[in-house]
Amino acid sequence: MTRRVSIVDVAREARVSVATVSRILSNSDYPVSPETRARVLEAARRLDYVPDAFARALVRRRTGIIALTVHDIADPYFAEIARAVEDASQASGYRALICSTDRDPDKELQVVRSFRAFRPDGLIFAGGCVEDAAHVEKLRRGVGSLAVRGTRVVALSRHPTGVPMVRVDNVAVARAATEHVISLGHRRIAFICGQPNFTTSTDRLEGYRQALAAYGLPFDPDLIVIGWYTWEGGYRATRELLARGVDFSAVVASTDIMAIGALVALREAGIHVPDRVSLVGINDLPVASVVDPPLTTVSFRVRDLAAVAVRLILDALDGREIPQDTVLDFDLKVRRSTRPFPV
Amino acid sequence: MTRRVSIVDVAREARVSVATVSRILSNSDYPVSPETRARVLEAARRLDYVPDAFARALVRRRTGIIALTVHDIADPYFAEIARAVEDASQASGYRALICSTDRDPDKELQVVRSFRAFRPDGLIFAGGCVEDAAHVEKLRRGVGSLAVRGTRVVALSRHPTGVPMVRVDNVAVARAATEHVISLGHRRIAFICGQPNFTTSTDRLEGYRQALAAYGLPFDPDLIVIGWYTWEGGYRATRELLARGVDFSAVVASTDIMAIGALVALREAGIHVPDRVSLVGINDLPVASVVDPPLTTVSFRVRDLAAVAVRLILDALDGREIPQDTVLDFDLKVRRSTRPFPV
DNA sequence: TTGTAGGCGTTATCAA
DNA sequence: TTGATAACGCCTACAA
């Protein structure tokens, strides 16, 4: 293995000091004679020199890294987030370091802890947070020890740890989804919920409740079914719902992914969507419009969430004040999985 | 911002030298007295000390980073890959650094170059490679300058740069997809190709040709349509195919994602799948089984590709010889998007 | 405008 | 078994 080419080699090649090289290759507004600059640039090019990020991070107080925790990078929602974080980071010369937590509190803690070794300039929590007091406290501590060392932290959903948030109002989102089917005349509306105790889950369930209440409809626990935030989860939850034998003409799913799982289960059971059952999702992922029927869903700019979060982190790094709670808009996208009731 | 707690603080707290702390915390097998070890461990815990990855990487010759280039992390195929790389890396104490290239040769070059600053221990190319001599040469040089500094490089598809590969035989894969519909009696078979000049594209097109040739069927250019590796791409390609007015009873798509786009286009055109047209994809992504009809596709263990690649990198890092070309198995998954012809 | 030298946090090489 | 101390590659006062 050849010795790596360092700033010393470039300095020697250009017959200047390392300080001069450093000034030209990093701190660009420092006065340097044009000839020297040219000679150094040429030497760096000839040697194919790339400054070492590790050495640089050691002496600067910045690592150029933005850490991102997602529940599962293979989940289309988080893949979108990851892509947006990557793009926004790269545009400002930062790099994204991504880790999946699988919605496992312990793994989340461990991920946050392991991030500390990299002293990231920013940390973004993408998924919902477990609402367990003990866990939240541990997480708050983990976040604190990062923050105290300069990492700016932002969450993309309601986060009980008290970090700044960029998010949509999930209560309102689920309420909009539910009110849509209510306004179509549906009265017996099932709700497919993701893993309980997550902020996202409780908020969306609450939105569903609020919609019912607003229209004076009874809340029937038999219409609520708890599942997982996956296709399989939506599928199984719907099977369970069907097994209960309760009457319903509409299903609100906590996410598009779960809604698509529900679609499969309904199809298998010979229940036509939307002729016999209307179905609404949340998120408006690309996949929502390619299924049959195209999914009615609540839409918000998933990528904007991430982009704004990155911008806030950069702002905070620049010493600016950043808002504690940024709430983005959403709107209902009516496609063909919902229709009036009765037919 | 508080000063970060360093090894010096731990040493002072435990009243030993930094050397001793380092030896204990980097858990080398260096002999240390039990009492000292306990004291140091306790001090580290009390101070909540985490060694700085950057300082460590500077002096060790390892960074603990495995870099990954994907075409687009938001594409379900690459999201699967990313997840598997992440898992396999983490299991061995490494971290994955992911970048999307958007199938843009220049961006790919730039990504590879920018990776150099991080001196990753491993680099995985996930997507197909542009088969342009000039680009391949540039890429080979970029890879070379990483390799010369110790980065082990592996590609997850045929790669003209000469780096070790872990892959499926894409010619055989596409041939299997095509032979499936031929064996069902189809004769006029369209092929939806991804962006040309990529190894994956040319290989899969070649597989399609070989299947036709094997059955003595003519190759009709009118049945080939070039698109993009996206839903939109599959959709548009299919629209173009329909606009040509050529006769066909089956479509082989270069990927599941394109196949699903094709499905939407066919549905819109009132062409039933599989009653009037059979449709095959490639990859067997999770989404393939939730669309209607569930997609017949060629299946291979996408995650294994990535996991094996990580293992090879670790092996190489340990000084072991690694195979130049590892070819994984695949098999046809017949679902409900294909049926015999004529009906 | 350019150069010298100290230090960032860690590991590794010598001594002790 | 433990401790000084010289790297690792870079940036940045401070000097010249």
PDB file of N, CA, C and O (backbone and C1' of nucleotides) in Angstrom, chain A residues 7 11 15-23 40, chain C residues 2-4:
ATOM      1  N   ILE A   7      -0.784  16.845   2.301  1.00  0.00           N
ATOM      2  CA  ILE A   7      -0.565  18.258   2.025  1.00  0.00           C
ATOM      3  C   ILE A   7       0.931  18.568   1.929  1.00  0.00           C
ATOM      4  O   ILE A   7       1.344  19.485   1.213  1.00  0.00           O
ATOM      5  N   ALA A  11       2.849  20.575  -1.016  1.00  0.00           N
ATOM      6  CA  ALA A  11       3.708  21.723  -0.689  1.00  0.00           C
ATOM      7  C   ALA A  11       5.081  21.558  -1.330  1.00  0.00           C
ATOM      8  O   ALA A  11       5.614  22.493  -1.934  1.00  0.00           O
ATOM      9  N   ARG A  15       6.703  23.795  -4.183  1.00  0.00           N
ATOM     10  CA  ARG A  15       7.768  24.569  -3.537  1.00  0.00           C
ATOM     11  C   ARG A  15       7.209  25.750  -2.737  1.00  0.00           C
ATOM     12  O   ARG A  15       7.593  26.891  -2.962  1.00  0.00           O
ATOM     13  N   VAL A  16       6.261  25.433  -1.880  1.00  0.00           N
ATOM     14  CA  VAL A  16       5.731  26.414  -0.932  1.00  0.00           C
ATOM     15  C   VAL A  16       5.550  25.700   0.408  1.00  0.00           C
ATOM     16  O   VAL A  16       5.801  24.500   0.498  1.00  0.00           O
ATOM     17  N   SER A  17       5.099  26.419   1.418  1.00  0.00           N
ATOM     18  CA  SER A  17       4.865  25.783   2.715  1.00  0.00           C
ATOM     19  C   SER A  17       3.489  25.128   2.748  1.00  0.00           C
ATOM     20  O   SER A  17       2.611  25.447   1.938  1.00  0.00           O
ATOM     21  N   VAL A  18       3.322  24.244   3.681  1.00  0.00           N
ATOM     22  CA  VAL A  18       2.023  23.581   3.807  1.00  0.00           C
ATOM     23  C   VAL A  18       0.936  24.600   4.150  1.00  0.00           C
ATOM     24  O   VAL A  18      -0.219  24.444   3.758  1.00  0.00           O
ATOM     25  N   ALA A  19       1.319  25.643   4.874  1.00  0.00           N
ATOM     26  CA  ALA A  19       0.332  26.659   5.237  1.00  0.00           C
ATOM     27  C   ALA A  19      -0.275  27.280   3.981  1.00  0.00           C
ATOM     28  O   ALA A  19      -1.491  27.448   3.878  1.00  0.00           O
ATOM     29  N   THR A  20       0.565  27.584   3.056  1.00  0.00           N
ATOM     30  CA  THR A  20       0.090  28.182   1.811  1.00  0.00           C
ATOM     31  C   THR A  20      -0.857  27.233   1.088  1.00  0.00           C
ATOM     32  O   THR A  20      -1.909  27.636   0.600  1.00  0.00           O
ATOM     33  N   VAL A  21      -0.472  25.979   1.024  1.00  0.00           N
ATOM     34  CA  VAL A  21      -1.328  24.995   0.362  1.00  0.00           C
ATOM     35  C   VAL A  21      -2.684  24.946   1.058  1.00  0.00           C
ATOM     36  O   VAL A  21      -3.738  25.017   0.425  1.00  0.00           O
ATOM     37  N   SER A  22      -2.626  24.856   2.362  1.00  0.00           N
ATOM     38  CA  SER A  22      -3.856  24.775   3.127  1.00  0.00           C
ATOM     39  C   SER A  22      -4.748  25.982   2.852  1.00  0.00           C
ATOM     40  O   SER A  22      -5.952  25.845   2.628  1.00  0.00           O
ATOM     41  N   ARG A  23      -4.133  27.152   2.842  1.00  0.00           N
ATOM     42  CA  ARG A  23      -4.920  28.363   2.619  1.00  0.00           C
ATOM     43  C   ARG A  23      -5.585  28.355   1.263  1.00  0.00           C
ATOM     44  O   ARG A  23      -6.744  28.752   1.109  1.00  0.00           O
ATOM     45  N   VAL A  40       0.184  25.901  -6.883  1.00  0.00           N
ATOM     46  CA  VAL A  40      -0.330  24.950  -5.901  1.00  0.00           C
ATOM     47  C   VAL A  40      -1.483  24.129  -6.475  1.00  0.00           C
ATOM     48  O   VAL A  40      -1.527  22.906  -6.350  1.00  0.00           O
TER      49      VAL A  40
ATOM     50  P    DT C   2       2.371  34.228  -2.019  1.00  0.00           P
ATOM     51  O5'  DT C   2       3.158  33.809  -0.717  1.00  0.00           O
ATOM     52  C5'  DT C   2       4.576  33.897  -0.706  1.00  0.00           C
ATOM     53  C4'  DT C   2       5.085  33.504   0.649  1.00  0.00           C
ATOM     54  C3'  DT C   2       4.884  32.035   1.015  1.00  0.00           C
ATOM     55  O3'  DT C   2       6.160  31.420   1.002  1.00  0.00           O
ATOM     56  C1'  DT C   2       4.478  33.498   2.851  1.00  0.00           C
ATOM     57  P    DG C   3       6.267  29.882   1.409  1.00  0.00           P
ATOM     58  O5'  DG C   3       6.681  29.984   2.940  1.00  0.00           O
ATOM     59  C5'  DG C   3       7.818  30.735   3.294  1.00  0.00           C
ATOM     60  C4'  DG C   3       8.059  30.634   4.785  1.00  0.00           C
ATOM     61  C3'  DG C   3       8.090  29.199   5.322  1.00  0.00           C
ATOM     62  O3'  DG C   3       9.175  29.093   6.235  1.00  0.00           O
ATOM     63  C1'  DG C   3       6.485  30.468   6.507  1.00  0.00           C
ATOM     64  P    DT C   4       9.571  27.709   6.870  1.00  0.00           P
ATOM     65  O5'  DT C   4       9.208  27.896   8.391  1.00  0.00           O
ATOM     66  C5'  DT C   4       9.416  29.147   9.034  1.00  0.00           C
ATOM     67  C4'  DT C   4       9.050  29.030  10.498  1.00  0.00           C
ATOM     68  C3'  DT C   4       9.204  27.631  11.097  1.00  0.00           C
ATOM     69  O3'  DT C   4       9.668  27.762  12.434  1.00  0.00           O
ATOM     70  C1'  DT C   4       6.958  28.325  11.295  1.00  0.00           C
TER      71       DT C   4
END
